[in-house]
XYZ file of C-alpha atoms in Angstrom:
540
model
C 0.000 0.000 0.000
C 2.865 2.408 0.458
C 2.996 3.951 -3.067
C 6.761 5.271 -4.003
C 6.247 7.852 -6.037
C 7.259 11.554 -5.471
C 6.023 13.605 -2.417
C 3.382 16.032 -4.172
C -0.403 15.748 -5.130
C -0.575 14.565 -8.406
C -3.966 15.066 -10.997
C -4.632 13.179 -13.421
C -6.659 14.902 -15.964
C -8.070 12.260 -18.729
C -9.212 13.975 -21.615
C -12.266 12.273 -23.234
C -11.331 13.447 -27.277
C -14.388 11.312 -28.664
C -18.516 10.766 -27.802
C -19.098 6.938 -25.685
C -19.250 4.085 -27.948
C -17.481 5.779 -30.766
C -14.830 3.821 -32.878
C -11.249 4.711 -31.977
C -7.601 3.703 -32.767
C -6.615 1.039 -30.039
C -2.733 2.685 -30.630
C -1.454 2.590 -27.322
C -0.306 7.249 -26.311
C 2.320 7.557 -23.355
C 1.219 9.415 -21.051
C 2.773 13.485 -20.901
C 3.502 14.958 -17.748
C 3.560 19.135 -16.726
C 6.221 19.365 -14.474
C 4.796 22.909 -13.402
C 1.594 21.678 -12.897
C 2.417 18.177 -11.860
C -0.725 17.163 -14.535
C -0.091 14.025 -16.131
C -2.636 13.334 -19.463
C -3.469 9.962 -20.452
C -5.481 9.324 -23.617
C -8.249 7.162 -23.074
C -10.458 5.137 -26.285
C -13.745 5.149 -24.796
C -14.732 8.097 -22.333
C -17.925 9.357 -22.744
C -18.158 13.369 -22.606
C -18.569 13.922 -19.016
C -16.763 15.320 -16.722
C -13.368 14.922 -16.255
C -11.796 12.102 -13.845
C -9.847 13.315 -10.713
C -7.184 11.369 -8.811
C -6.011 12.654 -5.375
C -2.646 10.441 -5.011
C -1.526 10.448 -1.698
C 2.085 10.798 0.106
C 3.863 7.861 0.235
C 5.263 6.987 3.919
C 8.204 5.422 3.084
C 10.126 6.987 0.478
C 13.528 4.767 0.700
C 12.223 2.608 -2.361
C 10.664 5.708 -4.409
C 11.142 5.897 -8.327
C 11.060 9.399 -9.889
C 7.184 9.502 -10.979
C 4.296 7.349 -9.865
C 3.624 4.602 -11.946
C 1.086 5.784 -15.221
C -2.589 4.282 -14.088
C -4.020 2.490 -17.290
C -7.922 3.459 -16.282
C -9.895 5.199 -13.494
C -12.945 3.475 -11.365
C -14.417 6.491 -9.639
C -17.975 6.646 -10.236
C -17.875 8.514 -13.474
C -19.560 5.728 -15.736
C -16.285 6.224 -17.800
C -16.445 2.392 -19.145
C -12.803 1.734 -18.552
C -11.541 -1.536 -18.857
C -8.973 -1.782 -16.660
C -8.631 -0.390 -13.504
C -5.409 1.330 -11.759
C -2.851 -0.773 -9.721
C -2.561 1.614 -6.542
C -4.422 0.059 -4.062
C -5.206 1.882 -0.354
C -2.653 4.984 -1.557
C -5.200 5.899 -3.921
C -8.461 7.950 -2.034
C -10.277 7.925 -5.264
C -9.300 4.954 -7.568
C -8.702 1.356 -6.059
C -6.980 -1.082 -7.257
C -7.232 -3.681 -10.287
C -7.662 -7.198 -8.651
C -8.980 -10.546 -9.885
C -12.171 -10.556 -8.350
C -13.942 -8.681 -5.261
C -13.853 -11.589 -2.794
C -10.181 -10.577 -2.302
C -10.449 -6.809 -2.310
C -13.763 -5.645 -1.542
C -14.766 -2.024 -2.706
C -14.422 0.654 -0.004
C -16.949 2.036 1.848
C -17.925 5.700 1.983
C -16.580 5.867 5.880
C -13.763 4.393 4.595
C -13.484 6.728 1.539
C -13.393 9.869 4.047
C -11.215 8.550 6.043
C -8.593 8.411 3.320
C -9.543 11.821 2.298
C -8.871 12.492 5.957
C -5.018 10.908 6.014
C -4.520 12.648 2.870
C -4.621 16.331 4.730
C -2.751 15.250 7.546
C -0.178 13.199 5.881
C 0.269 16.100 3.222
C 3.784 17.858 4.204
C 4.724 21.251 5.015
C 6.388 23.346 1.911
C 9.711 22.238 4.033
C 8.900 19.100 4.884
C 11.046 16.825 2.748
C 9.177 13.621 4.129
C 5.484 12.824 4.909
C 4.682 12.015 8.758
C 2.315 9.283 8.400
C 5.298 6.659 9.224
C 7.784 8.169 11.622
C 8.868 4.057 12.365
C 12.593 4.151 13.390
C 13.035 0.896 15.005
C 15.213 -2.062 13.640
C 14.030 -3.598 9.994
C 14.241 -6.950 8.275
C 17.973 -6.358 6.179
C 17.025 -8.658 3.583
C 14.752 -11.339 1.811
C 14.054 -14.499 3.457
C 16.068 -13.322 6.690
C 16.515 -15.693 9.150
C 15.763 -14.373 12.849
C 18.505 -15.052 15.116
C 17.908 -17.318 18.607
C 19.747 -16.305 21.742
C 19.910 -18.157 24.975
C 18.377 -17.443 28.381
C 21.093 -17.622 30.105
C 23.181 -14.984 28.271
C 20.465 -12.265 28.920
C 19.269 -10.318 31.804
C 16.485 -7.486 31.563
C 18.947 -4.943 31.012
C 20.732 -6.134 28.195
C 17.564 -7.815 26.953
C 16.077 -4.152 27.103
C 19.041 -2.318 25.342
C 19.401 -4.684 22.481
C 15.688 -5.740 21.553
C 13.157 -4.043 23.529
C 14.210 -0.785 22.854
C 15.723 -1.256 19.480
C 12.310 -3.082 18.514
C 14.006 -5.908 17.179
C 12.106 -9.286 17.067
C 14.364 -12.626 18.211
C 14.107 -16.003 19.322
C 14.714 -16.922 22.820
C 15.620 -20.480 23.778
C 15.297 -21.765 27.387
C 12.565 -21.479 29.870
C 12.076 -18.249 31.889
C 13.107 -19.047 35.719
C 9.830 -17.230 37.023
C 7.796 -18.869 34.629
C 8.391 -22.451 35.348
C 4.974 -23.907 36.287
C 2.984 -23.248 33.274
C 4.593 -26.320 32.349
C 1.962 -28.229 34.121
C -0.387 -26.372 31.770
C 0.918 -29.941 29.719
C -1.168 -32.132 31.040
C -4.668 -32.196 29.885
C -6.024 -33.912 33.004
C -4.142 -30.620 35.034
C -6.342 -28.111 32.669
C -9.576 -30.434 32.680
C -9.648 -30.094 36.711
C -8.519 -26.488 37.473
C -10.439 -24.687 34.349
C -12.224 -27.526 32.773
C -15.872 -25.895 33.833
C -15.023 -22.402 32.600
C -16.951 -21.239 29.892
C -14.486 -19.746 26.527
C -14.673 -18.351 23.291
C -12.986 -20.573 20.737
C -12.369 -19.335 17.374
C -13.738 -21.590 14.560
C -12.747 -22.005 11.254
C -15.323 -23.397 8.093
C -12.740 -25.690 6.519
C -8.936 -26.493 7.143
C -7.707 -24.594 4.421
C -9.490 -21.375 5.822
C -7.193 -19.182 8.079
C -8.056 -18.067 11.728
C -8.475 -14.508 12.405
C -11.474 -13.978 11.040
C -13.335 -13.243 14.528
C -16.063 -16.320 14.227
C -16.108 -17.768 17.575
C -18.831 -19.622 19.757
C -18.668 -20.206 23.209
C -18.232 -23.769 25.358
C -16.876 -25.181 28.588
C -13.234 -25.509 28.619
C -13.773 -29.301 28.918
C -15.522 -29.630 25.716
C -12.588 -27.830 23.968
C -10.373 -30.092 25.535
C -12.596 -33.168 24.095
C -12.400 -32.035 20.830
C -8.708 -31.463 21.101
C -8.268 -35.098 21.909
C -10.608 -36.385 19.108
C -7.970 -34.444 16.745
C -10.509 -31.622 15.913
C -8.329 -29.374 13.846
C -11.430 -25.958 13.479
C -11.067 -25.019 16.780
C -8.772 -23.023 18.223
C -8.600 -20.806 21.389
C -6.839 -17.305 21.242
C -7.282 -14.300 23.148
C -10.472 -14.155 25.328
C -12.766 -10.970 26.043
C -11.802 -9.524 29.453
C -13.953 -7.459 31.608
C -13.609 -4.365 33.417
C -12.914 -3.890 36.696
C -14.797 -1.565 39.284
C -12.742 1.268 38.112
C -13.705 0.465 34.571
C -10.269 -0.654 33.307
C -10.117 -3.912 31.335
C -8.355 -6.714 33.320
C -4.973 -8.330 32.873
C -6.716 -11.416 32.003
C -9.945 -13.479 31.303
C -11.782 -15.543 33.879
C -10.482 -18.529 33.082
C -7.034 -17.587 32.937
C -7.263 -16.045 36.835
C -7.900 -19.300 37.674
C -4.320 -20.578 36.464
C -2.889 -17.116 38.109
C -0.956 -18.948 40.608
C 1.114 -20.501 37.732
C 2.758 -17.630 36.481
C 4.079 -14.035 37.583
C 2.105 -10.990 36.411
C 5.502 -9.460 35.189
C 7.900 -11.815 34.434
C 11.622 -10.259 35.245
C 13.123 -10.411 31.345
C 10.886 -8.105 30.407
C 12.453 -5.257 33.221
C 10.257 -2.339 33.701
C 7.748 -2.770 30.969
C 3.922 -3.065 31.956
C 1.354 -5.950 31.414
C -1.698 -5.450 28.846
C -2.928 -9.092 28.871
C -2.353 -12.531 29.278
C -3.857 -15.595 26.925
C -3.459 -19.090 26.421
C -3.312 -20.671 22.956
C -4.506 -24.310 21.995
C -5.459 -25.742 19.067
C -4.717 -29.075 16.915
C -3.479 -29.413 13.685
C -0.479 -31.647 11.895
C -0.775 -29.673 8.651
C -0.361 -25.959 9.726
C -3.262 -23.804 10.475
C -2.451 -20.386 9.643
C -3.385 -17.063 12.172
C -3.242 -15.340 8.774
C -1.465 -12.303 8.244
C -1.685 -9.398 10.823
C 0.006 -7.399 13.855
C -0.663 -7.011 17.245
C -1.113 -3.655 19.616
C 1.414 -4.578 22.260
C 4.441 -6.726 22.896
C 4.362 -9.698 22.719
C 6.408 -12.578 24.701
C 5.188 -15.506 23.142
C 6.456 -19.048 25.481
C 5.454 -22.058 23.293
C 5.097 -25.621 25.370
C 4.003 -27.816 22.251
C 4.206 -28.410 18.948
C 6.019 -25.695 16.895
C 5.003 -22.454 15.412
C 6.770 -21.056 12.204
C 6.581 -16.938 12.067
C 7.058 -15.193 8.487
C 7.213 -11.179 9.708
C 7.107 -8.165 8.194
C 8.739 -4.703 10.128
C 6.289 -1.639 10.777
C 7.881 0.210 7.985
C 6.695 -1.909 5.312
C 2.824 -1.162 7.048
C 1.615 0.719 3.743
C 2.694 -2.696 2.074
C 0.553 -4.743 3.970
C -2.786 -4.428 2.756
C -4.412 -3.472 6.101
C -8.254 -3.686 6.534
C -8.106 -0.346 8.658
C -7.338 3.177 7.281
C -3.863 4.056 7.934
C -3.469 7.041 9.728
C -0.008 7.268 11.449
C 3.126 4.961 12.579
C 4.574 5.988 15.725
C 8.427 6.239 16.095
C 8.068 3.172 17.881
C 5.982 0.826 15.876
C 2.668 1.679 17.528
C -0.123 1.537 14.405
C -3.309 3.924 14.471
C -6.270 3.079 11.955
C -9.060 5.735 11.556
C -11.242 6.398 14.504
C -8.053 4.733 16.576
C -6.008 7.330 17.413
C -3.630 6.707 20.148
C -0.047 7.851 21.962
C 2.639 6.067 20.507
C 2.683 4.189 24.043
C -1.005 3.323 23.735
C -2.751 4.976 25.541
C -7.133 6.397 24.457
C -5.950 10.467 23.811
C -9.029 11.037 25.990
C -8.092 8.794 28.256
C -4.097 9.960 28.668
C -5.271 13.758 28.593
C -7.973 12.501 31.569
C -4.854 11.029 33.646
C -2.696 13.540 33.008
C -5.702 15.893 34.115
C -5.823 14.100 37.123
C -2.642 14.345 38.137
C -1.993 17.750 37.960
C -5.016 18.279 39.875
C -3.356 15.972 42.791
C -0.069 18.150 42.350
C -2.392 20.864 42.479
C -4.178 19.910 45.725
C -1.018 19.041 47.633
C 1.025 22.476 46.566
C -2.645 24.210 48.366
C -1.689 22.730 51.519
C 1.711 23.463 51.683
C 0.640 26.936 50.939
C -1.918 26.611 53.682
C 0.686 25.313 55.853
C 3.185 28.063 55.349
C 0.505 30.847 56.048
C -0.320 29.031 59.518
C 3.282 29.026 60.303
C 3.995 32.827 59.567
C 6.787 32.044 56.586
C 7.892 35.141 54.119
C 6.095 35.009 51.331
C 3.482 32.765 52.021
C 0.518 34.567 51.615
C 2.014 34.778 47.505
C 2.418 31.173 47.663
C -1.044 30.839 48.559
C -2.208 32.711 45.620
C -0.558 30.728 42.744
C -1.680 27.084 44.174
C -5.169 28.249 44.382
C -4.592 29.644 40.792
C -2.847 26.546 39.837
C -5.997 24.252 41.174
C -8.630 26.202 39.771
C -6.258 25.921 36.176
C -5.966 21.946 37.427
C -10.046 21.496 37.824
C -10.792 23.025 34.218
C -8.430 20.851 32.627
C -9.908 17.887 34.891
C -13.484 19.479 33.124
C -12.861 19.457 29.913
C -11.226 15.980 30.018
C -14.500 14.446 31.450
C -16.536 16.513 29.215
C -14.371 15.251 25.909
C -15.310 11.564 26.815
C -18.651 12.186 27.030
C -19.188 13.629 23.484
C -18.002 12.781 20.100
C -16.448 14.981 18.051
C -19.615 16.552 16.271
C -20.988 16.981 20.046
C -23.531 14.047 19.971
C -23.367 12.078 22.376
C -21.038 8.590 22.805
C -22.768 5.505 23.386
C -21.345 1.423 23.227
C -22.711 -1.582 23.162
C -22.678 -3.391 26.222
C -22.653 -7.607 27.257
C -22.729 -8.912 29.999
C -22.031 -12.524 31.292
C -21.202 -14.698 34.745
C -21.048 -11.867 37.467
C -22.435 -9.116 35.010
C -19.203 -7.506 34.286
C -19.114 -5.343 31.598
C -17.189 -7.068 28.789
C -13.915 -5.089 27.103
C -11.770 -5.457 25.100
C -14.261 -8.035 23.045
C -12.657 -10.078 19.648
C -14.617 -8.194 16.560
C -14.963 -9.868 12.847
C -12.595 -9.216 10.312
C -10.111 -6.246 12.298
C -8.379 -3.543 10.992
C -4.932 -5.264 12.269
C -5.387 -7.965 9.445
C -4.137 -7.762 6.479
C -6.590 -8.308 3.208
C -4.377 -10.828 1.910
C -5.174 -14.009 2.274
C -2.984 -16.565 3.849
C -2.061 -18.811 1.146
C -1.348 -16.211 -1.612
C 1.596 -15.022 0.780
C 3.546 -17.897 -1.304
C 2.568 -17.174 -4.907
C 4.431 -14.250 -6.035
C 2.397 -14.859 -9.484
C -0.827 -13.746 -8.081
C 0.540 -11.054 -5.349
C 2.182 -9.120 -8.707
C -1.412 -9.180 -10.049
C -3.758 -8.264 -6.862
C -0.840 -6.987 -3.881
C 2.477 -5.937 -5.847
C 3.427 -3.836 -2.592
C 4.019 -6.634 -0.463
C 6.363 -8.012 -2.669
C 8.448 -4.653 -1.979
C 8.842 -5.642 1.874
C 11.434 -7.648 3.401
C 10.292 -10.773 5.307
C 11.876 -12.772 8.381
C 11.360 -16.046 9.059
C 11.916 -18.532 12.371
C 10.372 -21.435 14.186
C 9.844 -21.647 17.608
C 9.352 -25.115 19.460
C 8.191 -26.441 22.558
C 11.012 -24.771 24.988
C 11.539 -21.495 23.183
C 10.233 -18.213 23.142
C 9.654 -15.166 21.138
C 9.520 -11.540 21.314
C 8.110 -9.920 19.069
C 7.572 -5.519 19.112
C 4.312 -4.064 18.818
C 2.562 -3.618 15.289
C 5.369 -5.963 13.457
C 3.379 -7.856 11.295
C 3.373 -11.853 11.487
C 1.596 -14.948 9.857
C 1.862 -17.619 12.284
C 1.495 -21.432 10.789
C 1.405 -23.669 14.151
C 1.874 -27.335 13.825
C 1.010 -30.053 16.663
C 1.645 -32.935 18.668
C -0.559 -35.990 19.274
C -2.331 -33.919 21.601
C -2.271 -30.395 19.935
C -0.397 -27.189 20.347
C -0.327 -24.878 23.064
C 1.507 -21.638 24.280
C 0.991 -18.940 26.631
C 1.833 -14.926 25.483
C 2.302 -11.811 28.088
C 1.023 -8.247 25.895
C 3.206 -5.375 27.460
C 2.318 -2.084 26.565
C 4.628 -0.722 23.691
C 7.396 1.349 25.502
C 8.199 4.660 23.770
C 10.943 6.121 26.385
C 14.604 5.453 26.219
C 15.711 3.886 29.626
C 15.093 0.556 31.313
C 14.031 2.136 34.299
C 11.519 4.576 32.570
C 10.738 2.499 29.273
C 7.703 4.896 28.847
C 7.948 8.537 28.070
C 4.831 9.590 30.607
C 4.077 7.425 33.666
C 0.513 6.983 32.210
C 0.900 3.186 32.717
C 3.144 2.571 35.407
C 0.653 4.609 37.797
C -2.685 2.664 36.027
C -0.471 -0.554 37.270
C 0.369 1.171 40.599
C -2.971 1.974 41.197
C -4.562 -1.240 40.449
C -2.233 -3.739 41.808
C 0.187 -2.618 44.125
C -2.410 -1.226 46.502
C -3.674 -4.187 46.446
């Protein structure tokens, strides 16, 4: 999807020299090109007299790979009834024309949301008169160095959270880690079927479920059962089913917990912050389990949050893809901006680059100043009782500073109860067990997955025809058995084909927050999430 072509608007102005249906030379006309005007004419054979067609191309966010013009479209498919018979090859990077592909069960038109959206990324990707660069990728982490490069496996034992911090967390480079985490020891009992069938077999779970083996997961078709059923159908070698991440529900504050019902029943097997990963904090916790000797395929996509994936059976092979190739990757979101560190925003899911709901992170930070705020009014208070120079001043500029501190407390509150446009927010809300109000809930076909479907990520035949971009980005590749781990950064794409035993495959994955600081003490460059953790679970 990242287009390389220079950094300007381009228009494409197609004349339309003859009346619809009107015999023409099929001569094929290169197309001319204005450099003042940055208009680029292409003769067409059968345009009916209408208006003309208008392409909005927009800025490339990667411009490393960028020839010196954008590549000549051979028709237009905006609504112009223009009878083309072709269509262009631009895919997403296009917010007018999409792309030529073999048929719409792979590439669906867009919708109209989706239409404005682009329009939307177009304005704030388009660059200053000094900008050199578009900002829609601002990705500066480490990236794949070649084709078909193999990710490199380290030990356990020749790491400790420091090092492990300076040369892959904060680097954002994905690698393999063999050995088992000292902390983490006892999810090894996790093994043995009859251990799962008696602590969580009557827990009820979502389980993903696929129509045939050669579909992919991911698709967000699930249906709920007792853990014990799963497990049944895991030893009958039922190879649809799989179980993933789980909907969590909020806690009294209204936060979304570490980790699904089921899984706080295993809680005693495993640490909530396991010491490799130093100073970073927790999002969520999952098991996976699911059967199948063939390869079932996650299909292709990226995760929010970091990811320490610990695999206990079978074997999972990773192909991934770095977040600067994200314009290559077909998305189902609306790409609006790649933080420095990786972090991926879709329209309508604007975020900091550490993650955090803007409303929510300008609410916090609210909040704290308001705290500051409260505690600087009774030191002033103090001082006055006590007679000190200059405390009657004092006094003055921490009621100031509170009254500043409750506004911006006000307007927080008041932003997360309207939208945009004023009206006024609502969500749906489900409820299960103890009536919990479910977060954080799996949704059909997300805008983290890419269109492309899982088995064409082989044939470079058909990905020239229907997604030539992908075939610009650089892929790594590694397996990880039973005994090894991986990390892997936030928002690096990944296709995951996992392969079982006799009695299925199974791992267990941490989600840390994406850190955006540059010290292993402060990994974070606000203290937005170590206080949410401090506040929820050390107080405890």
């Amino acid at each position: 999807m990242r287009v390389k072509v220079p950094h300007k608007m381009v228009h494409l102005d197609f004349k339309h020299p003859t009346p619809a249906n009107t015999p023409t030379s099929t001569t094929t006309t290169h197309a001319t090109t204005d450099p003042k005007h940055q208009t680029t004419t292409f003769p067409h054979s059968e345009h009916p007299p209408t208006d003309n067609c208008l392409l909005i191309v927009l800025p490339p966010a990667t411009p490393h790979r960028a020839p010196d013009i954008a590549p000549p479209p051979t028709s237009c498919s905006r609504d112009c009834n223009c009878n083309c018979k072709d269509r262009l090859d631009f895919s997403a990077s296009c917010a007018v024309l999409r792309p030529k592909y073999p048929s719409e069960d792979i590439m669906p038109k867009r919708s109209r949301e989706e239409r404005v959206a682009l329009e939307k990324r177009s304005k704030l990707a388009a660059p200053n008169e000094d900008d050199e660069e578009p900002s829609i990728n601002q990705y500066i982490g480490w990236t794949v160095p070649t084709e078909d490069y193999g990710l490199p496996t380290i030990n356990i034992a020749d790491v400790n959270p420091e090092t492990f911090y300076s040369e892959y967390i904060k680097p954002r480079r994905p690698v393999v880690i063999r050995g088992v985490l000292p902390d983490v020891t006892q999810i090894e009992k996790w093994k043995s079927v009859s251990y799962l069938e008696e602590m969580v077999g009557d827990q009820s779970i979502m389980v993903e479920k696929r129509s045939s083996t050669k579909d992919s997961f991911g698709k967000g078709n699930e249906i709920r059962m007792k853990f014990k059923q799963f497990l049944q159908l895991i030893k009958e070698g039922d190879d649809k089913h799989y179980l993933t991440t789980q909907d969590v529900q909020a806690n009294s504050d209204g936060r979304p917990d570490l980790m699904s019902p089921f899984m706080k029943v295993l809680q005693g097997d495993f640490p909530l912050r396991p010491e490799l990963m130093g100073n970073l904090i927790p999002q969520n916790i999952n098991m996976w389990l699911g059967n199948n000797n063939d390869g079932a395929s996650s299909g292709l996509h990226h995760d929010y949050h970091d990811n320490l994936y610990i695999v206990l059976k079978g074997r999972k092979r990773f192909r991934l893809y770095s977040p600067i190739d994200t314009e290559n990757m077909y998305t189902r979101g609306v790409l609006m901006k790649v933080h420095s560190n990786g972090r991926i925003n879709y329209a309508g899911e604007e975020t900091t680059a550490y993650g955090a709901d803007l409303k929510s992170d300008a609410a916090a930070l609210a909040a704290r100043r308001k705290d500051e705020a409260e505690k600087m009014l009774e030191e002033a208070e103090q001082a006055v009782e006590e007679g000190k120079p200059g405390a009657h001043e004092q006094l003055e500029r921490a009621e100031e500073e509170l009254e500043q501190a409750m506004d911006a407390v006000l307007d927080a509150e008041m932003g997360d109860d309207e939208d945009d446009d004023g009206a006024t927010s609502t969500t749906d809300e489900e409820y299960y067990g103890d009536q919990r109000r479910l977060v954080d809930k799996t949704v059909k076909n997300p805008n983290n997955f890419s269109r492309i479907l899982a088995h064409l990520l082989d044939d470079e035949e058909k990905l020239k025809e229907a997604y030539p971009d992908l075939l610009n980005a650089n892929a790594a590749f590694c397996n990880v058995e039973a005994g090894s781990i991986l990390y892997l950064p936030a928002s690096w794409f990944h296709e995951v084909t996992s392969y079982g035993t006799k009695d299925g495959h199974l791992a267990m994955n941490y989600w840390f927050h994406p850190p955006d600081g540059n010290k292993f003490d402060a990994p974070y460059s606000t203290n937005f999430w170590p206080n949410d953790y401090r506040d929820r679970f050390d107080n405890d």
